[in-house]
Amino acid sequence: MSSLTNKIAVVIGGVGGIGGAISERFAAEGAQVVATSRTAPLDGPATAVSPAEGGIRLQRANASSLADLKQVFDTVRKEEGRIDVLVINAGLSEFAMLGDISEDLFDRTFGLNVRALLFAAQGGIDLMQPGGSIVLVGSIADVVGTKGYGVYSASKAAVRSFARTWANELAVKGIRVNVVSPGPTDTAMMGAASDELLAALLKMIPLGRLGRPDEVAAAALFLASDQSSFTTGAELCVDGGGTQV
Ligand SMILES: NC(=O)c1ccc[n+]([C@@H]2O[C@H](COP(=O)([O-])OP(=O)(O)OC[C@H]3O[C@@H](n4cnc5c(N)ncnc54)[C@H](OP(=O)(O)O)[C@@H]3O)[C@@H](O)[C@H]2O)c1
């Protein structure tokens, strides 16, 4: 039996990049996945969802919008009836050194990475039962002082902090909360980094390369599945050793 057979998984920001890899891996492991994206088609599933095998239902939603998030959970309540695994992946990063940080940059970053993540978790827990798992996509930036990354790093430190509190609060309900923290990973987000930054980041990584989205998805799968049944409040770094050695 696959590790997510008969599980309902919701991936907020579940198309493309790391979130897309998570949706695809979870579906391959037997989950019925609801994957949200601003660009998802308005009608119809992307792949067939059958009760017997995993599949992905796309739902258009802007993860920054609390109204859209409410719509996602209302639809899941109606269509799937429950959530076994909730992954909150949507996040953005923009560079600005202290002195050049605009209010808009701060609001955009904290609005998605912190505020929306909090309300997505709050919206999802009503649909979760004992045995449920919440996986937050953080970043190793939460413990690194990369120049120009101050707002992003602080937002991801908030994610790490939320996981500690929520793991404690939700333990009584039998729901686990963990963070998967990628290091530099080969997605559109990293594609936006300058060659100089990329070279500096690669120097920090003992394994000497960027991570792949499927490698982050494998770690998310561990945290989502019963394989990690005694793990909660933890941060699993998938960073080629960058913050570990
Ligand atoms: N790539 C890395 O090196 C790296 C390292 C550490 C952590 N991470 C984290 O991994 C997660 C996924 O990032 P990624 O690398 O896969 O980047 P990506 O390909 O750019 O994906 C970004 C995700 O965030 C959503 N998103 C971006 N801007 C948004 C906005 N303004 N409003 C609403 N949703 C927005 C996207 O949703 P749509 O489909 O709606 O566009 C997509 O789901 C993020 O939380 C990021 O912080 C990435």
Tab-separated table of N, CA, C and O and ligand atoms in Angstrom, residues 12-20 36-40 61-65 88-94 108 112-113 137-141 149 152 155-156 180-191 201 210-211 213 216, ligand 1:
chain	number	residue	atom	x	y	z
A	12	ILE	N	-1.801	24.159	-0.502
A	12	ILE	CA	-2.005	25.579	-0.814
A	12	ILE	C	-0.747	26.052	-1.549
A	12	ILE	O	0.349	26.086	-0.979
A	13	GLY	N	-0.926	26.404	-2.817
A	13	GLY	CA	0.229	26.666	-3.678
A	13	GLY	C	0.761	25.338	-4.174
A	13	GLY	O	1.929	25.019	-3.961
A	14	GLY	N	-0.106	24.584	-4.856
A	14	GLY	CA	0.231	23.196	-5.200
A	14	GLY	C	0.484	22.958	-6.670
A	14	GLY	O	0.401	21.817	-7.135
A	15	VAL	N	0.791	24.028	-7.405
A	15	VAL	CA	1.064	23.871	-8.846
A	15	VAL	C	2.412	24.514	-9.150
A	15	VAL	O	2.668	25.655	-8.768
A	16	GLY	N	3.292	23.786	-9.829
A	16	GLY	CA	4.598	24.340	-10.195
A	16	GLY	C	5.568	24.334	-9.022
A	16	GLY	O	5.157	24.274	-7.848
A	17	GLY	N	6.854	24.347	-9.327
A	17	GLY	CA	7.888	24.437	-8.295
A	17	GLY	C	7.770	23.348	-7.242
A	17	GLY	O	7.385	22.203	-7.530
A	18	ILE	N	8.072	23.717	-6.011
A	18	ILE	CA	8.077	22.746	-4.910
A	18	ILE	C	6.659	22.237	-4.624
A	18	ILE	O	6.434	21.041	-4.436
A	19	GLY	N	5.685	23.147	-4.621
A	19	GLY	CA	4.295	22.742	-4.342
A	19	GLY	C	3.772	21.765	-5.381
A	19	GLY	O	3.063	20.805	-5.050
A	20	GLY	N	4.126	21.988	-6.638
A	20	GLY	CA	3.693	21.079	-7.708
A	20	GLY	C	4.315	19.703	-7.526
A	20	GLY	O	3.654	18.676	-7.708
A	36	THR	N	-4.031	24.193	-5.049
A	36	THR	CA	-4.504	25.534	-5.405
A	36	THR	C	-3.421	26.303	-6.161
A	36	THR	O	-2.228	26.099	-5.964
A	37	SER	N	-3.901	27.180	-7.025
A	37	SER	CA	-2.995	28.077	-7.746
A	37	SER	C	-3.808	29.235	-8.297
A	37	SER	O	-4.981	29.068	-8.619
A	38	ARG	N	-3.155	30.386	-8.439
A	38	ARG	CA	-3.834	31.518	-9.083
A	38	ARG	C	-4.109	31.224	-10.543
A	38	ARG	O	-4.974	31.827	-11.148
A	39	THR	N	-3.354	30.295	-11.123
A	39	THR	CA	-3.481	30.050	-12.561
A	39	THR	C	-4.240	28.769	-12.888
A	39	THR	O	-4.311	28.377	-14.043
A	40	ALA	N	-4.796	28.113	-11.885
A	40	ALA	CA	-5.526	26.870	-12.160
A	40	ALA	C	-6.751	27.187	-13.011
A	40	ALA	O	-7.366	28.242	-12.850
A	61	ALA	N	-7.170	29.694	-6.779
A	61	ALA	CA	-7.216	30.529	-5.576
A	61	ALA	C	-5.920	31.322	-5.491
A	61	ALA	O	-4.847	30.821	-5.838
A	62	ASN	N	-6.050	32.539	-5.035
A	62	ASN	CA	-4.876	33.344	-4.716
A	62	ASN	C	-4.573	33.097	-3.239
A	62	ASN	O	-5.352	33.487	-2.358
A	63	ALA	N	-3.433	32.451	-2.968
A	63	ALA	CA	-3.119	32.065	-1.586
A	63	ALA	C	-2.983	33.264	-0.659
A	63	ALA	O	-3.071	33.126	0.561
A	64	SER	N	-2.787	34.455	-1.209
A	64	SER	CA	-2.697	35.658	-0.372
A	64	SER	C	-4.055	36.158	0.082
A	64	SER	O	-4.135	37.016	0.959
A	65	SER	N	-5.111	35.664	-0.553
A	65	SER	CA	-6.453	36.181	-0.291
A	65	SER	C	-7.196	35.309	0.710
A	65	SER	O	-7.454	34.126	0.451
A	88	ILE	N	1.034	23.874	3.419
A	88	ILE	CA	0.957	25.298	3.064
A	88	ILE	C	2.322	25.680	2.497
A	88	ILE	O	3.311	25.820	3.230
A	89	ASN	N	2.332	25.785	1.190
A	89	ASN	CA	3.603	25.959	0.459
A	89	ASN	C	3.774	27.358	-0.120
A	89	ASN	O	4.902	27.833	-0.259
A	90	ALA	N	2.673	28.024	-0.467
A	90	ALA	CA	2.786	29.295	-1.198
A	90	ALA	C	3.684	30.267	-0.436
A	90	ALA	O	3.548	30.434	0.778
A	91	GLY	N	4.575	30.879	-1.137
A	91	GLY	CA	5.476	31.840	-0.502
A	91	GLY	C	6.195	32.646	-1.564
A	91	GLY	O	6.328	32.202	-2.705
A	92	LEU	N	6.629	33.829	-1.192
A	92	LEU	CA	7.372	34.655	-2.151
A	92	LEU	C	8.582	35.271	-1.466
A	92	LEU	O	8.607	35.447	-0.243
A	93	SER	N	9.586	35.563	-2.276
A	93	SER	CA	10.784	36.223	-1.741
A	93	SER	C	11.179	37.351	-2.677
A	93	SER	O	11.125	37.205	-3.890
A	94	GLU	N	11.546	38.473	-2.093
A	94	GLU	CA	12.054	39.602	-2.874
A	94	GLU	C	13.241	40.172	-2.114
A	94	GLU	O	13.243	40.185	-0.882
A	108	ARG	N	3.502	42.515	1.178
A	108	ARG	CA	3.353	41.376	0.250
A	108	ARG	C	3.944	40.122	0.872
A	108	ARG	O	3.333	39.056	0.872
A	112	LEU	N	1.586	37.021	2.511
A	112	LEU	CA	1.499	35.643	2.001
A	112	LEU	C	2.197	34.671	2.958
A	112	LEU	O	1.595	33.694	3.420
A	113	ASN	N	3.469	34.923	3.239
A	113	ASN	CA	4.283	33.928	3.957
A	113	ASN	C	3.849	33.725	5.409
A	113	ASN	O	4.078	32.654	5.975
A	137	VAL	N	5.760	24.851	4.560
A	137	VAL	CA	7.008	24.983	3.807
A	137	VAL	C	7.705	26.254	4.287
A	137	VAL	O	7.238	27.374	4.063
A	138	GLY	N	8.791	26.038	5.021
A	138	GLY	CA	9.577	27.152	5.545
A	138	GLY	C	10.753	27.423	4.627
A	138	GLY	O	10.633	27.362	3.394
A	139	SER	N	11.886	27.699	5.221
A	139	SER	CA	13.118	27.907	4.447
A	139	SER	C	14.281	27.919	5.427
A	139	SER	O	14.140	28.386	6.564
A	140	ILE	N	15.436	27.455	4.943
A	140	ILE	CA	16.627	27.575	5.798
A	140	ILE	C	16.992	29.040	6.006
A	140	ILE	O	17.797	29.357	6.872
A	141	ALA	N	16.343	29.930	5.220
A	141	ALA	CA	16.580	31.371	5.435
A	141	ALA	C	16.205	31.773	6.856
A	141	ALA	O	16.658	32.818	7.336
A	149	TYR	N	17.903	39.629	2.253
A	149	TYR	CA	16.832	38.651	2.466
A	149	TYR	C	16.147	38.839	3.823
A	149	TYR	O	15.487	37.929	4.310
A	152	TYR	N	12.198	38.367	4.011
A	152	TYR	CA	11.863	36.963	3.721
A	152	TYR	C	12.301	36.056	4.874
A	152	TYR	O	11.537	35.211	5.342
A	155	SER	N	10.106	36.347	7.793
A	155	SER	CA	8.788	35.706	7.565
A	155	SER	C	8.905	34.196	7.767
A	155	SER	O	8.008	33.563	8.320
A	156	LYS	N	10.029	33.628	7.339
A	156	LYS	CA	10.182	32.176	7.478
A	156	LYS	C	10.514	31.794	8.936
A	156	LYS	O	10.193	30.691	9.376
A	180	VAL	N	8.980	21.701	6.626
A	180	VAL	CA	10.050	21.273	5.735
A	180	VAL	C	10.721	22.536	5.227
A	180	VAL	O	10.066	23.453	4.738
A	181	SER	N	12.031	22.618	5.441
A	181	SER	CA	12.768	23.834	5.088
A	181	SER	C	13.779	23.551	3.986
A	181	SER	O	14.860	22.996	4.240
A	182	PRO	N	13.429	23.952	2.765
A	182	PRO	CA	14.385	23.757	1.674
A	182	PRO	C	15.539	24.740	1.776
A	182	PRO	O	15.376	25.867	2.268
A	183	GLY	N	16.692	24.308	1.279
A	183	GLY	CA	17.762	25.239	0.939
A	183	GLY	C	17.522	25.676	-0.495
A	183	GLY	O	16.437	25.422	-1.055
A	184	PRO	N	18.509	26.319	-1.118
A	184	PRO	CA	18.328	26.761	-2.500
A	184	PRO	C	17.899	25.599	-3.403
A	184	PRO	O	18.581	24.577	-3.471
A	185	THR	N	16.763	25.767	-4.047
A	185	THR	CA	16.140	24.692	-4.825
A	185	THR	C	15.828	25.217	-6.225
A	185	THR	O	15.445	26.379	-6.383
A	186	ASP	N	15.976	24.345	-7.190
A	186	ASP	CA	15.879	24.737	-8.597
A	186	ASP	C	14.420	24.954	-9.024
A	186	ASP	O	13.778	24.049	-9.548
A	187	THR	N	13.915	26.150	-8.765
A	187	THR	CA	12.551	26.523	-9.168
A	187	THR	C	12.599	27.945	-9.743
A	187	THR	O	13.644	28.589	-9.738
A	188	ALA	N	11.419	28.435	-10.134
A	188	ALA	CA	11.336	29.801	-10.662
A	188	ALA	C	11.846	30.810	-9.637
A	188	ALA	O	12.485	31.806	-9.985
A	189	MET	N	11.580	30.531	-8.345
A	189	MET	CA	12.018	31.473	-7.305
A	189	MET	C	13.538	31.628	-7.335
A	189	MET	O	14.067	32.731	-7.279
A	190	MET	N	14.241	30.516	-7.447
A	190	MET	CA	15.713	30.585	-7.455
A	190	MET	C	16.200	31.128	-8.793
A	190	MET	O	17.240	31.778	-8.862
A	191	GLY	N	15.409	30.906	-9.848
A	191	GLY	CA	15.763	31.436	-11.168
A	191	GLY	C	15.863	32.951	-11.157
A	191	GLY	O	16.559	33.546	-11.991
A	201	LEU	N	25.538	31.143	-2.699
A	201	LEU	CA	24.721	30.111	-2.051
A	201	LEU	C	25.323	28.723	-2.282
A	201	LEU	O	25.405	27.900	-1.365
A	210	LEU	N	22.211	22.809	-6.294
A	210	LEU	CA	20.863	23.158	-5.846
A	210	LEU	C	20.081	21.886	-5.570
A	210	LEU	O	20.358	20.829	-6.157
A	211	GLY	N	19.078	21.993	-4.707
A	211	GLY	CA	18.158	20.882	-4.510
A	211	GLY	C	17.154	20.826	-5.660
A	211	GLY	O	16.997	21.795	-6.408
A	213	PRO	N	13.025	20.070	-6.657
A	213	PRO	CA	11.706	20.063	-6.007
A	213	PRO	C	11.276	18.673	-5.544
A	213	PRO	O	10.674	18.530	-4.474
A	216	VAL	N	12.547	17.883	-2.101
A	216	VAL	CA	11.770	18.516	-1.023
A	216	VAL	C	10.449	17.764	-0.844
A	216	VAL	O	9.988	17.532	0.279
B	1	LIG	N1	13.233	27.659	-4.387
B	1	LIG	C1	13.949	27.823	-3.271
B	1	LIG	O1	15.189	27.930	-3.333
B	1	LIG	C2	13.284	27.832	-1.929
B	1	LIG	C3	14.107	27.733	-0.796
B	1	LIG	C4	13.535	27.736	0.470
B	1	LIG	C5	12.161	27.825	0.595
B	1	LIG	N2	11.375	27.920	-0.509
B	1	LIG	C6	9.926	28.018	-0.283
B	1	LIG	O2	9.259	27.045	-1.057
B	1	LIG	C7	7.944	27.501	-1.360
B	1	LIG	C8	7.682	27.327	-2.841
B	1	LIG	O3	8.593	28.100	-3.569
B	1	LIG	P1	9.132	27.684	-5.040
B	1	LIG	O4	10.599	27.711	-4.972
B	1	LIG	O5	8.451	26.461	-5.525
B	1	LIG	O6	8.724	28.973	-5.868
B	1	LIG	P2	7.688	29.189	-7.047
B	1	LIG	O7	7.860	28.163	-8.091
B	1	LIG	O8	7.841	30.625	-7.379
B	1	LIG	O9	6.265	28.944	-6.332
B	1	LIG	C9	5.751	29.903	-5.460
B	1	LIG	C10	4.423	29.446	-4.874
B	1	LIG	O10	3.885	30.517	-4.125
B	1	LIG	C11	2.725	31.028	-4.755
B	1	LIG	N3	2.833	32.473	-4.865
B	1	LIG	C12	3.907	33.203	-5.249
B	1	LIG	N4	3.639	34.512	-5.202
B	1	LIG	C13	2.350	34.616	-4.790
B	1	LIG	C14	1.495	35.720	-4.535
B	1	LIG	N5	1.898	36.991	-4.696
B	1	LIG	N6	0.243	35.475	-4.112
B	1	LIG	C15	-0.184	34.210	-3.946
B	1	LIG	N7	0.587	33.114	-4.165
B	1	LIG	C16	1.835	33.315	-4.581
B	1	LIG	C17	2.662	30.381	-6.119
B	1	LIG	O11	1.296	30.197	-6.436
B	1	LIG	P3	0.632	30.399	-7.890
B	1	LIG	O12	0.546	29.051	-8.505
B	1	LIG	O13	-0.678	30.972	-7.556
B	1	LIG	O14	1.539	31.330	-8.653
B	1	LIG	C18	3.396	29.067	-5.896
B	1	LIG	O15	2.527	28.125	-5.323
B	1	LIG	C19	7.876	28.948	-0.876
B	1	LIG	O16	7.224	29.000	0.381
B	1	LIG	C20	9.329	29.334	-0.735
B	1	LIG	O17	9.517	30.358	0.213
B	1	LIG	C21	11.895	27.922	-1.766
